[in-house]
CSV table of C-alpha atoms in Angstrom, one decimal:
chain,number,residue,atom,x,y,z
K,70,MET,CA,-24.2,92.5,-162.9
K,71,VAL,CA,-27.5,90.7,-161.7
K,72,ASP,CA,-28.5,87.9,-164.4
K,73,THR,CA,-32.1,88.5,-164.4
K,74,LEU,CA,-33.3,84.9,-165.7
K,75,SER,CA,-31.2,83.5,-162.9
K,76,GLU,CA,-32.6,82.5,-158.8
K,77,VAL,CA,-29.5,84.2,-157.7
K,78,GLN,CA,-29.6,87.6,-157.6
K,79,LEU,CA,-25.9,89.4,-156.8
K,80,ASP,CA,-25.7,92.8,-155.9
K,81,VAL,CA,-22.2,94.4,-157.5
K,82,PHE,CA,-20.5,97.3,-156.6
K,83,CYS,CA,-17.0,99.4,-158.3
K,84,THR,CA,-15.0,101.6,-156.4
K,85,CYS,CA,-14.5,105.6,-157.6
K,86,PRO,CA,-10.5,106.1,-158.4
K,87,GLN,CA,-9.0,108.1,-155.3
K,88,SER,CA,-7.9,111.7,-155.4
K,89,ILE,CA,-4.2,111.3,-154.8
K,90,GLN,CA,-3.5,108.4,-157.2
K,91,VAL,CA,-4.9,111.2,-160.7
K,92,SER,CA,-4.2,114.4,-160.9
K,93,ARG,CA,-6.1,117.2,-160.2
K,94,GLU,CA,-6.6,118.3,-163.3
K,95,ARG,CA,-8.2,114.7,-164.8
K,96,TYR,CA,-10.1,114.0,-161.3
K,97,VAL,CA,-13.3,114.9,-161.7
K,98,ASP,CA,-13.5,113.7,-165.8
K,99,GLU,CA,-11.5,109.8,-164.3
K,100,VAL,CA,-15.1,110.1,-161.0
K,101,LYS,CA,-17.1,110.8,-164.0
K,102,ALA,CA,-16.1,108.3,-166.6
K,103,VAL,CA,-15.4,105.3,-163.9
K,104,ALA,CA,-19.2,106.5,-162.4
K,105,ARG,CA,-20.3,106.2,-166.3
K,106,TRP,CA,-18.4,102.9,-166.7
K,107,SER,CA,-20.0,101.1,-163.5
K,108,GLU,CA,-23.7,102.1,-164.8
K,109,GLU,CA,-22.6,100.7,-168.2
K,110,CYS,CA,-21.9,97.2,-166.8
K,111,GLY,CA,-24.4,97.2,-164.7
K,112,CYS,CA,-23.2,97.8,-161.3
K,113,LYS,CA,-25.7,98.7,-158.7
K,114,GLY,CA,-23.4,101.4,-157.0
K,115,ILE,CA,-20.1,102.9,-156.8
K,116,LEU,CA,-17.8,103.0,-153.0
K,117,VAL,CA,-16.6,106.3,-152.2
K,118,TYR,CA,-13.5,106.3,-149.7
K,119,THR,CA,-12.9,108.8,-146.7
K,120,ASP,CA,-9.3,109.0,-145.4
K,121,ASN,CA,-7.3,112.0,-144.0
K,122,SER,CA,-5.5,112.2,-148.1
K,123,LEU,CA,-8.8,111.9,-149.4
K,124,VAL,CA,-11.5,114.7,-150.9
K,125,ASP,CA,-14.7,114.3,-149.3
K,126,PRO,CA,-16.6,111.2,-150.7
K,127,TRP,CA,-19.8,113.3,-150.3
K,128,LEU,CA,-18.7,116.0,-152.9
K,129,VAL,CA,-17.3,113.0,-155.1
K,130,SER,CA,-20.7,111.8,-154.5
K,131,GLN,CA,-22.6,114.8,-155.8
K,132,VAL,CA,-20.7,114.5,-158.7
K,133,ILE,CA,-21.1,111.1,-159.5
K,134,LEU,CA,-25.1,111.5,-159.3
K,135,GLN,CA,-24.9,114.0,-161.8
K,136,ASN,CA,-23.4,112.4,-164.5
K,137,THR,CA,-25.2,109.0,-163.6
K,138,LYS,CA,-29.1,107.9,-163.7
K,139,LYS,CA,-29.4,104.9,-161.3
K,140,LEU,CA,-26.3,104.2,-159.6
K,141,CYS,CA,-25.6,104.2,-156.2
K,142,PRO,CA,-23.0,105.9,-154.2
K,143,LEU,CA,-21.7,103.7,-151.3
K,144,VAL,CA,-20.0,106.4,-149.2
K,145,ALA,CA,-17.2,105.4,-146.6
K,146,VAL,CA,-18.2,107.4,-143.3
K,147,GLN,CA,-16.5,108.0,-140.5
K,148,PRO,CA,-17.4,109.6,-137.5
K,149,ALA,CA,-14.8,111.3,-136.1
K,150,TYR,CA,-15.6,113.7,-138.8
K,151,MET,CA,-19.1,114.5,-138.9
K,152,HIS,CA,-22.2,114.4,-136.6
K,153,PRO,CA,-24.9,111.5,-137.1
K,154,TYR,CA,-27.7,114.4,-138.0
K,155,ALA,CA,-25.4,116.2,-141.0
K,156,VAL,CA,-24.6,112.6,-142.5
K,157,ALA,CA,-28.0,111.9,-142.5
K,158,LYS,CA,-29.0,115.7,-143.3
K,159,ILE,CA,-27.2,115.1,-146.7
K,160,VAL,CA,-28.7,111.6,-147.9
K,161,SER,CA,-32.0,113.2,-146.6
K,162,SER,CA,-30.4,115.8,-149.4
K,163,PHE,CA,-29.6,113.9,-152.2
K,164,ALA,CA,-33.1,112.0,-151.8
K,165,HIS,CA,-34.8,115.0,-152.1
K,166,LEU,CA,-32.9,116.8,-154.6
K,167,TYR,CA,-31.7,113.6,-157.4
K,168,GLU,CA,-34.4,111.7,-155.8
K,169,ARG,CA,-31.8,108.9,-155.2
K,170,ARG,CA,-30.7,106.2,-153.1
K,171,ILE,CA,-27.0,105.9,-151.1
K,172,PHE,CA,-25.9,103.4,-149.3
K,173,LEU,CA,-23.1,104.1,-146.6
K,174,ASN,CA,-19.8,102.2,-146.0
K,175,MET,CA,-19.5,103.1,-142.1
K,176,VAL,CA,-16.2,102.9,-140.8
K,177,ALA,CA,-15.0,102.0,-137.6
K,178,GLY,CA,-11.3,103.2,-137.4
K,179,GLY,CA,-8.1,102.2,-139.6
K,180,PHE,CA,-4.8,103.5,-139.8
K,181,THR,CA,-3.5,104.2,-135.9
K,182,THR,CA,-1.3,107.8,-137.1
K,183,ASP,CA,-5.1,109.2,-138.4
K,184,LEU,CA,-7.4,108.7,-135.5
K,185,ALA,CA,-4.1,110.3,-133.7
K,186,ALA,CA,-4.5,112.9,-136.0
K,187,LEU,CA,-8.3,113.5,-134.8
K,188,ASN,CA,-7.3,112.8,-131.3
K,189,ASP,CA,-9.5,109.9,-131.4
K,190,THR,CA,-7.9,107.3,-129.1
K,191,THR,CA,-10.7,104.9,-128.5
K,192,PRO,CA,-9.9,101.3,-129.2
K,193,HIS,CA,-10.4,99.5,-131.6
K,194,ASP,CA,-14.5,96.8,-130.0
K,195,LYS,CA,-15.1,100.7,-128.6
K,196,ARG,CA,-14.8,102.2,-132.2
K,197,TYR,CA,-18.2,99.2,-133.3
K,198,ALA,CA,-19.7,100.1,-130.2
K,199,ARG,CA,-19.6,103.9,-130.4
K,200,LEU,CA,-20.4,103.2,-134.7
K,201,ILE,CA,-23.4,100.9,-133.7
K,202,GLU,CA,-24.9,104.5,-132.2
K,203,TYR,CA,-24.2,106.6,-134.0
K,204,THR,CA,-25.4,104.3,-137.1
K,205,SER,CA,-29.2,104.2,-135.4
K,206,ILE,CA,-28.5,108.0,-135.3
K,207,ILE,CA,-29.2,108.0,-138.8
K,208,GLN,CA,-31.0,105.1,-138.8
K,209,GLN,CA,-33.8,107.3,-136.4
K,210,LEU,CA,-33.8,109.5,-138.2
K,211,LEU,CA,-34.0,109.0,-141.6
K,212,ALA,CA,-37.1,106.2,-140.7
K,213,ASN,CA,-38.8,108.0,-138.5
K,214,SER,CA,-41.4,111.9,-139.6
K,215,GLY,CA,-41.7,112.2,-136.3
K,216,PRO,CA,-38.6,113.8,-133.7
K,217,VAL,CA,-36.4,111.3,-132.5
K,218,THR,CA,-34.8,110.9,-129.1
K,219,TYR,CA,-31.1,109.3,-128.5
K,220,GLU,CA,-29.2,108.3,-124.9
K,221,GLY,CA,-26.7,106.3,-124.8
K,222,GLU,CA,-23.0,106.3,-124.2
K,223,PHE,CA,-21.2,108.4,-127.1
K,224,TYR,CA,-24.4,110.3,-128.4
K,225,THR,CA,-27.0,112.3,-127.1
K,226,ILE,CA,-30.1,113.5,-129.2
K,227,ARG,CA,-33.7,114.8,-128.3
K,228,ASN,CA,-36.6,115.8,-130.5
K,229,LEU,CA,-34.7,115.8,-133.2
K,230,LYS,CA,-36.5,116.0,-136.5
K,231,MET,CA,-35.0,115.7,-140.3
K,232,THR,CA,-36.5,117.5,-142.8
K,233,PRO,CA,-37.1,117.1,-146.3
K,234,PRO,CA,-37.7,113.1,-145.4
K,235,VAL,CA,-36.6,110.7,-146.7
K,236,PRO,CA,-39.2,108.1,-149.3
K,237,ALA,CA,-38.8,104.4,-147.7
K,238,PRO,CA,-37.4,103.5,-151.4
K,239,LEU,CA,-34.5,105.7,-150.3
K,240,LEU,CA,-33.1,104.8,-148.0
K,241,PRO,CA,-29.7,104.1,-147.1
K,242,GLY,CA,-28.2,101.0,-147.1
K,243,VAL,CA,-26.2,100.3,-144.7
K,244,PHE,CA,-22.4,98.9,-144.8
K,245,VAL,CA,-20.1,97.5,-142.0
K,246,SER,CA,-16.4,95.8,-142.3
K,247,GLY,CA,-17.3,92.2,-141.0
K,248,SER,CA,-13.5,91.1,-140.6
K,249,SER,CA,-13.6,91.7,-136.8
K,250,GLU,CA,-15.6,90.5,-134.7
K,251,ALA,CA,-16.2,93.6,-133.0
K,252,GLY,CA,-17.3,94.9,-136.7
K,253,PHE,CA,-19.3,91.4,-137.7
K,254,LEU,CA,-21.5,91.5,-133.8
K,255,ALA,CA,-21.9,95.4,-135.3
K,256,ALA,CA,-23.6,94.8,-138.3
K,257,LYS,CA,-25.4,92.5,-137.3
K,258,ALA,CA,-27.0,95.1,-134.8
K,259,LEU,CA,-27.5,97.0,-137.8
K,260,GLY,CA,-29.3,95.2,-139.6
K,261,ALA,CA,-26.4,95.5,-141.9
K,262,THR,CA,-24.3,94.0,-144.6
K,263,ALA,CA,-21.2,93.1,-143.1
K,264,VAL,CA,-18.4,93.0,-145.7
K,265,LYS,CA,-15.6,90.9,-145.1
K,266,TYR,CA,-11.5,90.5,-147.6
K,267,PRO,CA,-12.5,86.7,-148.9
K,268,LYS,CA,-10.1,83.8,-148.3
K,269,PRO,CA,-9.1,81.6,-151.3
K,270,VAL,CA,-12.4,80.0,-151.9
K,271,ARG,CA,-11.4,76.5,-151.3
K,272,ASP,CA,-10.7,77.6,-147.2
K,273,TYR,CA,-15.1,77.5,-147.6
K,274,GLY,CA,-17.1,75.1,-146.7
K,275,GLN,CA,-21.0,74.1,-144.9
K,276,ALA,CA,-19.5,75.5,-141.9
K,277,ASN,CA,-18.9,79.0,-143.4
K,278,SER,CA,-22.8,79.5,-144.2
K,279,GLN,CA,-23.9,80.8,-141.3
K,280,GLU,CA,-21.4,83.5,-141.1
K,281,CYS,CA,-21.6,84.4,-144.9
K,282,LEU,CA,-24.7,84.5,-145.9
K,283,GLY,CA,-26.0,88.1,-146.6
K,284,SER,CA,-22.6,89.0,-146.1
K,285,GLY,CA,-20.0,91.1,-148.9
K,286,VAL,CA,-16.4,90.1,-150.2
K,287,ARG,CA,-14.2,93.3,-152.2
K,288,VAL,CA,-12.5,91.0,-154.4
K,289,GLY,CA,-10.7,92.0,-157.8
K,290,ILE,CA,-11.4,90.9,-160.9
K,291,ILE,CA,-8.9,90.8,-164.4
K,292,THR,CA,-10.6,88.4,-166.9
K,293,ARG,CA,-9.8,87.7,-170.4
K,294,ALA,CA,-11.0,84.7,-172.7
K,295,SER,CA,-7.5,83.6,-172.3
K,296,ALA,CA,-5.7,82.3,-168.4
K,297,ASP,CA,-3.0,83.7,-170.0
K,298,GLU,CA,-4.4,86.8,-171.5
K,299,ALA,CA,-5.2,87.5,-168.6
K,300,TRP,CA,-2.4,86.8,-166.3
K,301,ARG,CA,0.2,89.0,-168.7
K,302,ILE,CA,-2.8,91.4,-167.9
K,303,ALA,CA,-1.9,91.1,-164.7
K,304,HIS,CA,1.5,91.0,-163.6
K,305,GLU,CA,1.8,94.5,-166.6
K,306,ARG,CA,-0.5,96.2,-164.0
K,307,PHE,CA,0.7,94.8,-160.5
K,308,PRO,CA,4.9,94.9,-161.5
K,309,THR,CA,6.2,93.0,-158.2
K,310,ASP,CA,7.5,96.8,-156.4
K,311,LYS,CA,10.3,96.7,-153.0
K,312,LYS,CA,8.9,100.0,-152.5
K,313,GLY,CA,5.3,99.1,-152.0
K,314,GLN,CA,6.5,95.8,-150.0
K,315,LEU,CA,8.0,98.4,-147.5
K,316,THR,CA,4.8,100.4,-147.6
K,317,HIS,CA,3.3,97.9,-147.0
K,318,LYS,CA,5.0,97.2,-143.8
K,319,LEU,CA,4.7,99.7,-142.4
K,320,ALA,CA,0.9,99.9,-142.5
K,321,MET,CA,0.9,96.9,-141.2
K,322,LYS,CA,1.9,98.4,-138.0
K,323,VAL,CA,0.3,101.8,-138.1
K,324,SER,CA,-3.0,100.0,-138.5
K,325,ASP,CA,-5.3,97.7,-136.0
K,326,SER,CA,-7.7,96.7,-138.7
K,327,SER,CA,-8.1,93.1,-138.9
K,328,TRP,CA,-8.9,92.4,-142.6
K,329,HIS,CA,-5.5,94.3,-142.7
K,330,LYS,CA,-3.7,91.5,-140.4
K,331,GLN,CA,-5.9,88.2,-141.6
K,332,LEU,CA,-5.2,89.6,-145.5
K,333,SER,CA,-1.0,89.5,-144.7
K,334,GLU,CA,-1.6,85.5,-142.8
K,335,VAL,CA,-3.2,84.2,-145.8
K,336,ALA,CA,-0.2,86.3,-148.4
K,337,ALA,CA,2.5,84.0,-145.9
K,338,GLU,CA,0.5,80.6,-145.1
K,339,SER,CA,-0.7,80.6,-148.3
K,340,ASN,CA,0.4,79.2,-151.7
K,341,ILE,CA,-1.8,79.8,-153.7
K,342,GLU,CA,-0.4,78.8,-157.1
K,343,GLU,CA,-2.1,77.4,-159.7
K,344,THR,CA,-5.6,79.3,-158.2
K,345,PRO,CA,-7.9,82.6,-158.8
K,346,TYR,CA,-6.8,83.7,-155.8
K,347,TRP,CA,-3.8,86.6,-156.4
K,348,LEU,CA,-2.3,88.8,-153.1
K,349,VAL,CA,0.5,90.1,-155.1
K,350,PRO,CA,-1.0,93.5,-155.5
K,351,PHE,CA,-1.4,93.7,-151.5
K,352,GLU,CA,2.0,92.7,-151.1
K,353,ASN,CA,2.9,95.3,-152.8
K,354,TYR,CA,0.6,98.2,-151.7
K,355,LYS,CA,-1.3,98.7,-155.0
K,356,THR,CA,-5.3,98.2,-153.6
K,357,PHE,CA,-6.9,96.2,-149.8
K,358,CYS,CA,-8.0,93.7,-151.1
K,359,PRO,CA,-7.6,90.4,-153.0
K,360,TYR,CA,-7.6,89.7,-156.5
K,361,LEU,CA,-9.0,87.1,-158.9
K,362,VAL,CA,-6.9,86.2,-162.2
K,363,GLY,CA,-8.4,83.9,-165.0
K,364,ASP,CA,-10.5,83.0,-167.4
K,365,TYR,CA,-14.0,83.2,-167.7
K,366,GLU,CA,-14.5,80.2,-166.6
K,367,THR,CA,-12.1,79.7,-164.1
K,368,VAL,CA,-12.9,83.0,-162.7
K,369,SER,CA,-16.4,82.9,-162.2
K,370,ASN,CA,-16.2,78.7,-160.8
K,371,GLU,CA,-15.0,80.8,-157.4
K,372,LEU,CA,-17.2,83.7,-158.1
K,373,ALA,CA,-19.9,80.6,-158.0
K,374,LEU,CA,-18.5,79.0,-155.0
K,375,TYR,CA,-18.5,82.5,-153.2
K,376,VAL,CA,-22.0,83.1,-153.7
K,377,VAL,CA,-22.6,79.7,-152.6
K,378,ALA,CA,-21.1,80.0,-149.7
K,379,GLY,CA,-23.2,82.6,-148.7
K,380,TYR,CA,-21.8,85.8,-150.2
K,381,GLU,CA,-24.5,88.4,-151.8
K,382,THR,CA,-22.5,91.6,-152.8
K,383,PHE,CA,-18.8,91.9,-154.7
K,384,ILE,CA,-17.7,95.5,-154.2
K,385,LEU,CA,-15.0,95.5,-156.8
K,386,ASP,CA,-11.4,97.5,-157.0
K,387,ILE,CA,-11.1,101.0,-158.7
K,388,PRO,CA,-11.5,99.1,-162.5
K,389,ALA,CA,-8.0,99.8,-165.2
K,390,SER,CA,-10.7,100.6,-168.0
K,391,LYS,CA,-14.5,100.5,-169.0
K,392,GLU,CA,-13.1,97.2,-171.2
K,393,GLU,CA,-12.3,95.8,-168.0
K,394,LEU,CA,-15.8,96.3,-166.2
K,395,SER,CA,-17.3,94.4,-169.0
K,396,HIS,CA,-14.9,91.5,-168.8
K,397,THR,CA,-15.9,91.7,-165.0
K,398,SER,CA,-19.9,91.7,-166.0
K,399,GLU,CA,-19.2,88.5,-168.2
K,400,VAL,CA,-18.2,86.3,-165.4
K,401,PHE,CA,-20.8,87.8,-162.7
K,402,LYS,CA,-23.5,86.5,-165.6
K,403,LEU,CA,-21.4,83.2,-165.8
K,404,ALA,CA,-21.2,82.6,-161.9
K,405,ALA,CA,-25.2,83.8,-161.1
K,406,LYS,CA,-25.9,80.6,-163.6
K,407,LYS,CA,-23.5,77.9,-161.9
K,408,ALA,CA,-24.5,79.1,-158.1
K,409,SER,CA,-27.9,78.9,-159.2
K,410,THR,CA,-27.5,75.0,-159.7
K,411,TRP,CA,-25.0,74.9,-156.6
K,412,LYS,CA,-26.7,74.2,-154.1
K,413,SER,CA,-26.7,71.0,-152.2
K,414,PRO,CA,-23.6,69.4,-150.1
K,415,SER,CA,-23.0,67.7,-152.7
K,416,ALA,CA,-23.7,69.7,-156.0
K,417,HIS,CA,-21.3,72.0,-154.0
K,418,LEU,CA,-18.4,69.7,-153.7
K,419,THR,CA,-19.0,68.7,-156.9
K,420,ALA,CA,-18.5,72.3,-157.9
K,421,GLN,CA,-15.0,73.1,-155.3
K,422,ALA,CA,-13.9,69.9,-158.1
K,423,VAL,CA,-14.6,71.8,-161.2
């Protein structure tokens, strides 16, 4: 979803279906279909979740690699699940077997009940300190042809070598949640892309540029040529659900994730009527990101302003259909063209008034 005629280069990732939301009999076919749609619509990669309740993300990623030509799995990696050497070995093996690049979405934690089940009582910020060590070991093992020695607070390896070696173009890109200060600092320390959950675009200005520059956002998009049609589809897909609202409140109590609290505060405090920024799916526990809803012009304006604020990477929600991704592709093309011309402070202010 990059407009090659534009100076603005955007990396767009889709998201893979979750195994708990699709029947066992249909799940593999659903993964194949969404992966193919994503590739055909120009996505760079596809996020694969990890969670105590989901099938293994590495096995899902292999299905994706076997059924696409260029799409890069963005694999969620939880340190509690495996040693950093095991992660590096899988990345190395995929590069050797498929000549494909993998991206790593480094996850520090999330639901405290999941962590407690694994006997992981590490405090929130300390988990990010551990994540820095964990990811550094992976990066060093993959980037070096010789043995690696690392002695840290959480991990120690001595004279450990990775084979087969990974060609430089196939070294993994790294993403880290940047919603909390600890997460953002971890991303900077690792040279990783900090991924955030965006506020309404009106809340961004030039002061945000340094913090947003080179970062990514998680966002869902429902867009059509007509705003009325886009909102009709949005309300049909995500109707108000009291049970979902209760589940959302319960999830808030068992999560120490900064992004969850931040989005909930935005939902409680913001009056966002007549804007494309929509949190109903999040409030009803149907998804974990805000949505942008509206016609091509409105949604592409919103996306372009996020780009002007500094965001270069977008991770989309799980798509409902190939048609949905096709419409989304159109607004990213428009947004890239607009953002390339909205670079000066005066142009930015004019764009916000559109």
